[in-house]
C-alpha positions as MATLAB code, in Angstrom:
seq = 'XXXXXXXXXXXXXXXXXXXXXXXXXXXXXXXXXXXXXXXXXXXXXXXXXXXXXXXXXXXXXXXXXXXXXXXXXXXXXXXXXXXXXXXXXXXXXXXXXXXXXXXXXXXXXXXXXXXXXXXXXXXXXXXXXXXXXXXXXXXXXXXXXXXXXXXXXXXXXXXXXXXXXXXXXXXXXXXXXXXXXXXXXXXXXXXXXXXXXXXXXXXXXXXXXXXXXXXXXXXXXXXXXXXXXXXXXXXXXXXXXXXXXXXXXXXXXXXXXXXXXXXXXXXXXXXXXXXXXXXXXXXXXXXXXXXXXXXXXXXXXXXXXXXXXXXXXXXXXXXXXXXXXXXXXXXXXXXXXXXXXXXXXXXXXXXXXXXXXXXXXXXXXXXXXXXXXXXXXXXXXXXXXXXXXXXXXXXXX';
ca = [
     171.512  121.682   51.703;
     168.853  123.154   54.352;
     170.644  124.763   57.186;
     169.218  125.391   60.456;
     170.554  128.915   61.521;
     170.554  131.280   64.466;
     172.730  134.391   63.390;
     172.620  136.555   66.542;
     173.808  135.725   69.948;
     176.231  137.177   72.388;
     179.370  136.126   74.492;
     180.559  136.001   77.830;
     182.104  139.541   76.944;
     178.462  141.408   76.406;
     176.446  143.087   79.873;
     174.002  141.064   81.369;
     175.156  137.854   79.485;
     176.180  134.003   81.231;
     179.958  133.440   81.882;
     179.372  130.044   80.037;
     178.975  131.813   76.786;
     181.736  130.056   75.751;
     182.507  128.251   72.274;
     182.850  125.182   74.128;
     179.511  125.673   75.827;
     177.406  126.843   73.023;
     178.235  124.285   70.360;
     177.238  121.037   71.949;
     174.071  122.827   73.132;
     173.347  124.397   69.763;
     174.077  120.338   68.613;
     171.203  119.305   71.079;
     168.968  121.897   69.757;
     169.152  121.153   66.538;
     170.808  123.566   64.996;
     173.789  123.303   62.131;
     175.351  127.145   61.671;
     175.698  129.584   64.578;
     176.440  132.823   64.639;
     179.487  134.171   66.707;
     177.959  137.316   68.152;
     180.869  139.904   69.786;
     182.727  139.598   66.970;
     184.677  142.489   66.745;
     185.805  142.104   70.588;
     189.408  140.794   70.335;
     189.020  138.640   73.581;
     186.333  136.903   71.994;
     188.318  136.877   68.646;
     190.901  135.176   70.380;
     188.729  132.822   72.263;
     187.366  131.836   68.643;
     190.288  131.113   66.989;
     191.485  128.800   69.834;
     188.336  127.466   70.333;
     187.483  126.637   66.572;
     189.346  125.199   63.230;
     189.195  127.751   60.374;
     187.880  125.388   57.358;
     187.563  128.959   54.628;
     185.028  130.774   53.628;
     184.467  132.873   56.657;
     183.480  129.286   58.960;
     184.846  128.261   62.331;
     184.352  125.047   62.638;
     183.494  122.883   65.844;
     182.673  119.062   66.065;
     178.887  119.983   66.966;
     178.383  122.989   64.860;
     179.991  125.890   62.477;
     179.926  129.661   63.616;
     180.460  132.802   61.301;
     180.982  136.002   62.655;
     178.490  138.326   63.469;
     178.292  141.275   65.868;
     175.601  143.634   67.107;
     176.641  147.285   67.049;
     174.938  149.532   69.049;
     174.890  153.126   66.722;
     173.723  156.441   68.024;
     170.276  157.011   69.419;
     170.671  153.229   71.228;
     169.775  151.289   68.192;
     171.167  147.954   67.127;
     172.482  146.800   63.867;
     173.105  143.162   63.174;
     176.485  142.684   61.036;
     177.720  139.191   59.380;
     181.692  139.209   58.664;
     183.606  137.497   56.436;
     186.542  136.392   58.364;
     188.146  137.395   61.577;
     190.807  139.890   59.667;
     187.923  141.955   58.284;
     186.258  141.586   62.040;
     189.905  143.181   63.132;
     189.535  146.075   60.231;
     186.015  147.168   61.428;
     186.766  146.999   64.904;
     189.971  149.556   64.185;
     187.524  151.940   61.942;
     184.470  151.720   64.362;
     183.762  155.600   66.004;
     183.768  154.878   69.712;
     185.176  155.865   72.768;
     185.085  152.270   74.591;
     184.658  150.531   71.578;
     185.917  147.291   73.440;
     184.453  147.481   76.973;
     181.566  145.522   75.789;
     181.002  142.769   73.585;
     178.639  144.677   71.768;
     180.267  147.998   70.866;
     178.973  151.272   71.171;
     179.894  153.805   68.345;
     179.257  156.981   67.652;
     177.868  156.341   64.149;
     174.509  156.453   62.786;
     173.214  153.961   60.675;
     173.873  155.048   57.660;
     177.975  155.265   58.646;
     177.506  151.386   60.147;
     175.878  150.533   56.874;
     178.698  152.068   55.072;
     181.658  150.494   57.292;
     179.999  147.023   56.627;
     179.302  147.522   53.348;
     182.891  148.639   52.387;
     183.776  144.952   53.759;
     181.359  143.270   51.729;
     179.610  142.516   55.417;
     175.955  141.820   55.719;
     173.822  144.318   57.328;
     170.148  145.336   58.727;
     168.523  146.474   61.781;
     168.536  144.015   65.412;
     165.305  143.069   66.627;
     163.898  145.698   64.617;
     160.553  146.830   66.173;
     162.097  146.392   70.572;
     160.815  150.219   72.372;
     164.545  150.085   73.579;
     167.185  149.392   71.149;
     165.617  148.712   68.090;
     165.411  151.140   65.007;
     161.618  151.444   64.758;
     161.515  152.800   68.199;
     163.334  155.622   66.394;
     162.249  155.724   63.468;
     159.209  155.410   61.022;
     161.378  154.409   58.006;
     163.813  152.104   57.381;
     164.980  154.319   54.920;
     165.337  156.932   57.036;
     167.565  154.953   59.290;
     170.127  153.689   56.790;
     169.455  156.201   53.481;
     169.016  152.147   51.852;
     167.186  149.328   51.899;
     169.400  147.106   54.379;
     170.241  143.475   54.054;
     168.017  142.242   56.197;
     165.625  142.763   59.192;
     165.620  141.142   62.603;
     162.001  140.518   63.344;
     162.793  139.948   67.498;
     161.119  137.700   69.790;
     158.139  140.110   70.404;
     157.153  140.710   66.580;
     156.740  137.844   63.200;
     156.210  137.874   59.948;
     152.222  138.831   59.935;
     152.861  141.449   62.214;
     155.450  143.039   59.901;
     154.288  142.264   56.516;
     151.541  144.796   57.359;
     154.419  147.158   56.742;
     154.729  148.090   52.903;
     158.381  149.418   52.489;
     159.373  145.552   54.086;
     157.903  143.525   51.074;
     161.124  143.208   49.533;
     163.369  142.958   52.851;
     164.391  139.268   53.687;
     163.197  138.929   57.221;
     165.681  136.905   59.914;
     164.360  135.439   63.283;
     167.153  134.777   65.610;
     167.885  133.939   68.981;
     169.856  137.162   70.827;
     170.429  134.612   73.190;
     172.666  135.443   76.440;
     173.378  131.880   77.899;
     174.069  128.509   76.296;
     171.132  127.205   77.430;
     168.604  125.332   74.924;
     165.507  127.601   76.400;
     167.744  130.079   74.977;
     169.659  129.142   72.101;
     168.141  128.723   68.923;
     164.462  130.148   70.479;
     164.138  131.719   67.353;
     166.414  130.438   64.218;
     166.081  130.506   60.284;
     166.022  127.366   57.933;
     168.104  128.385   55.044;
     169.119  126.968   51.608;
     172.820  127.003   50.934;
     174.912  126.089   48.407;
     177.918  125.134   51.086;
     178.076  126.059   54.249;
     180.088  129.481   53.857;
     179.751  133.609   53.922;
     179.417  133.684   50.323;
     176.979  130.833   50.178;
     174.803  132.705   53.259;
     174.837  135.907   51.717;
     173.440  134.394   48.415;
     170.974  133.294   50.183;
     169.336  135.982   52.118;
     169.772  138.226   48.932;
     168.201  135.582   46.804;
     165.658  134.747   49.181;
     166.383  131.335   50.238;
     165.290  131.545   53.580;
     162.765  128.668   53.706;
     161.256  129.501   56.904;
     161.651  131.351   59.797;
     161.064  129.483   63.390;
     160.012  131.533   66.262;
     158.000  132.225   69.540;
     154.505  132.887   69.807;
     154.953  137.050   69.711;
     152.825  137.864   72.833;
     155.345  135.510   74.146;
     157.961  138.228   73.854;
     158.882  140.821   76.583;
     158.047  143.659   75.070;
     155.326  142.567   72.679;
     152.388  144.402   74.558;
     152.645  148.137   76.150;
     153.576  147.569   80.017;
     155.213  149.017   83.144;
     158.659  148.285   83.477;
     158.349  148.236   87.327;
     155.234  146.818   87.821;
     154.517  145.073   84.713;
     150.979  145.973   84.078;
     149.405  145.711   80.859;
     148.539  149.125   79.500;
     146.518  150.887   77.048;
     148.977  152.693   74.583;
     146.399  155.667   73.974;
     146.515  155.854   78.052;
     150.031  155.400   78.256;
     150.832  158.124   75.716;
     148.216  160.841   77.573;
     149.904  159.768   80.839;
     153.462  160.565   78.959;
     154.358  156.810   79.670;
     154.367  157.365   83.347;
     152.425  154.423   85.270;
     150.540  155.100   88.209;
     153.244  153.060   90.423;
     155.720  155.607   89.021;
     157.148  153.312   87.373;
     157.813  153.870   83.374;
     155.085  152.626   80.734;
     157.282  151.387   77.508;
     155.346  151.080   74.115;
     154.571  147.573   72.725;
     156.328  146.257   69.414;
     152.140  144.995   69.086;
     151.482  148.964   69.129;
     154.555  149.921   67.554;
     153.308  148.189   64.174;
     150.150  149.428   64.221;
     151.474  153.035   64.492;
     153.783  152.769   61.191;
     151.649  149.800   59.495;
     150.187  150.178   55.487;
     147.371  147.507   56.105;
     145.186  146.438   58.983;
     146.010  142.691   57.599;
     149.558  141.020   56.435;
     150.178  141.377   52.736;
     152.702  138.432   52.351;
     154.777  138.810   49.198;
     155.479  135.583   47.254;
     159.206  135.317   47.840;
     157.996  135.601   51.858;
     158.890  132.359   53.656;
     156.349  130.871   56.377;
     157.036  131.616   59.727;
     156.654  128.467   62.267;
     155.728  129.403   65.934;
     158.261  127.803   68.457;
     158.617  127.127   71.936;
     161.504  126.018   74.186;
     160.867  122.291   74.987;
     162.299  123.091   78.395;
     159.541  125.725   79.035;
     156.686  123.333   77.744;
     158.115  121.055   80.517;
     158.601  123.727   82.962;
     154.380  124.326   82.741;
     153.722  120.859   82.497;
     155.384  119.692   85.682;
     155.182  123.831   87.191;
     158.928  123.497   88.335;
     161.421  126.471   87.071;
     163.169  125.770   83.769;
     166.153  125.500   85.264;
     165.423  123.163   88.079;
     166.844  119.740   87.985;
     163.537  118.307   87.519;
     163.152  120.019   84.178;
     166.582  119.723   82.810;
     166.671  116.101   83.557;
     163.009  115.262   81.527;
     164.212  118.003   79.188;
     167.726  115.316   78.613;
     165.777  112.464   78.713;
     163.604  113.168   75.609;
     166.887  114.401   74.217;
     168.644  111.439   74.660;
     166.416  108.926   73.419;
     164.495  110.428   70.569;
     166.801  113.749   68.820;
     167.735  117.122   69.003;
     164.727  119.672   70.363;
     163.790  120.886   66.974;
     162.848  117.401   65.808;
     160.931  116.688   69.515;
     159.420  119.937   69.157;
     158.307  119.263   65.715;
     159.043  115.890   63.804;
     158.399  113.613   66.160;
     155.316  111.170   66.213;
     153.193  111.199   69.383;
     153.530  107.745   69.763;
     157.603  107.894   70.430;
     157.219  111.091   73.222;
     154.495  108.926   74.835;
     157.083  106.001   75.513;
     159.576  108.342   77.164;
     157.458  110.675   78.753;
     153.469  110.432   79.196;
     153.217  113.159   80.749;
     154.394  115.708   77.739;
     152.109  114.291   75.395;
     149.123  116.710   75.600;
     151.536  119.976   75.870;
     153.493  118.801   72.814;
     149.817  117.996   71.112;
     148.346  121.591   72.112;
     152.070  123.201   71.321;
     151.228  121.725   67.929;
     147.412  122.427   67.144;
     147.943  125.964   68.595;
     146.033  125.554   71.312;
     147.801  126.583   74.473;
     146.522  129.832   76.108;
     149.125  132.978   76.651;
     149.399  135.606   79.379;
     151.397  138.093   76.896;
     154.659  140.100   77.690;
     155.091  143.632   78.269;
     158.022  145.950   79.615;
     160.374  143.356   79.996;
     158.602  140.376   81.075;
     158.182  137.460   79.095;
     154.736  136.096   78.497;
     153.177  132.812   80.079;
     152.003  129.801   79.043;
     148.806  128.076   80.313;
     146.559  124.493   79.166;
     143.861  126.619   80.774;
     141.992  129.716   79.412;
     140.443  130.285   83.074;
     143.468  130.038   84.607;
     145.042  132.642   82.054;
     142.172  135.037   82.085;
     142.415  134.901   85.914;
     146.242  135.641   85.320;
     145.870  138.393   83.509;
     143.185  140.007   85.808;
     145.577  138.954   88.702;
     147.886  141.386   87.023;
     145.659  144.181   86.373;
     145.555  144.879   82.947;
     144.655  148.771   82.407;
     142.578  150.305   80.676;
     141.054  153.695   80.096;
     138.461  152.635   82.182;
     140.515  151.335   85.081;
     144.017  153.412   85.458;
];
């Protein structure tokens, strides 16, 4: 069976994350977007333990199983030097094990725990589980374990798991790298609310034998990933090298002989578009033949959003996002599958955006320093933006 996946996410228990991240929120949501396996996030928090088992009906092999969706557990660790690690669990008992052996002082403050371990000792807890394991968001200037490092090796003394591409990076971008050729690559959502503009923004299409741990972990070691789905990486926050006050584009070579200080005083943080070209083998991707396609995504609700320039969250865009939902499918098949000819009889309007979402042609304002990237029918208009914005240079600091 092909499985539509998003592995990483977070619950109400994590900083900075939605009070609705709730079981009973995020399955009928992940339903609408299309997607079939989710994965817990948090899992070695026992409030959110807790809040699984009541919220879910254990149905073996490591599922939790909802009317809209199954979850597995997963959990993002945060290890020494700030960097994430992306763990998938077996069962809630084991989740109760690691959580009891992790190294931390406040291990259950936060959803996402903090330990005092380095990778290689989170590699080794997992592994001693039989857990899957690899680096979050991989290439991210804050938290993830390029930022740090300039092997993967060095990082975990192994080849991990997995890697998380992120939102800002994809598979071109890091199949320039040489020790990743034989490193299944995940794209997943990190998403902190319920939301479909959130959920499943990134997700994998996998091959499984059932849906189950054993069945998963077969098939990210035996490359069955099909393909990945994901945003447009300029699209990402930190894809370019910005201010994370002002949110000016910068040039890294300026940025690094201005020791990352902007000229608002604000702090410059490298790009993950940098980042890769820092640590890269080859100029261009060298794809190896087990290497899945990767399928640029958007949120519906966002194509909407620029279409009708109202807020994603406005009424007016939830309701025309719910009324292509409700008459036609889940996002993923709007977004996607679905002919012209049906969006046109339920909203007009869309039709170009979805057309230009599909032949690539939409223009982007990219992301830097923590601000997503924009979306524009208009090349003018985004050039303008990005002059608007003040995109500097060496010529121009």
């Amino acid at each position: 069976m092909i499985v539509n996946a998003d592995l990483h996410i977070h619950s109400c228990f994590s900083m900075a994350t939605s009070k609705d991240m709730l079981i009973d929120n995020i399955a009928p949501q992940a339903k609408l977007k299309g997607l079939q396996l989710m994965g817990t996030g948090d899992a070695l928090h026992p409030g959110w333990l807790d809040i699984i088992e009541k919220s879910t009906e254990y149905v073996g092999g490591g599922i939790y199983s909802t009317e809209h969706c199954d979850f597995i557990l997963t959990s993002e660790i945060e290890g020494e030097k700030k960097i994430h690690h992306l763990v998938i669990i077996p069962n809630i008992e084991i989740a109760k094990e690691i959580g009891d052996k992790l190294v931390s002082n406040n291990k259950y403050k936060d959803g996402r725990p903090r330990a005092k371990m380095n990778g290689k000792e989170i590699m080794d807890l997992a592994k001693e589980y039989d857990c899957l394991v690899g680096p979050a968001h991989a290439f991210t200037p804050w938290t993830g374990m390029y930022k740090t490092f300039d092997s993967i090796i060095d990082c975990y003394g192994r080849a991990p798991d997995f890697l998380e591409l992120g939102l800002s990076a994809d598979t071109d971008m890091a199949d320039t790298i040489e020790e990743l050729q034989n490193i299944p690559f995940l794209s997943n959502s990190d998403a902190h609310s319920p939301w479909p503009h959130r959920l499943g923004r990134e997700f994998n299409q996998i091959e499984l034998q059932d849906i189950s741990f054993e069945s998963l972990k077969s098939s990210i070691k035996n490359n069955k990933i099909k393909a990945n789905y994901g945003l447009v990486p300029n699209l990402g926050k930190y894809h370019m090298t910005a201010c994370t006050k002002c949110y000016k584009l910068i040039d890294p070579n300026l940025a690094i002989k201005n020791k990352m200080k902007c000229s608002c005083g604000g702090t410059i943080k490298r790009g993950v578009d940098f980042r890769i070209s820092q640590i890269a083998t080859w100029d261009t991707p060298h794809h190896p033949s087990h290497r899945p396609p990767y399928i640029h995504l958007l949120p519906l609700a966002e194509i909407i959003s620029m279409v009708y320039d109202k807020g994603v969250t406005t009424k007016t865009v939830q309701g025309k996002w719910k009324e292509l939902i409700d008459n036609i499918g889940n996002e993923i098949e709007i977004l996607i599958d679905a002919p012209i000819d049906t969006i046109s009889k339920v909203n007009e309007d869309l039709v170009p955006a979805i057309e230009s979402f599909r032949n690539r042609s939409l223009y982007i304002n990219p992301g830097g320093g923590g601000k997503y990237g924009e979306i524009s029918f208009d090349e003018k208009l985004a050039e303008k933006k990005v002059e608007k914005d003040n995109n500097v240079t060496l010529d121009n600091f």
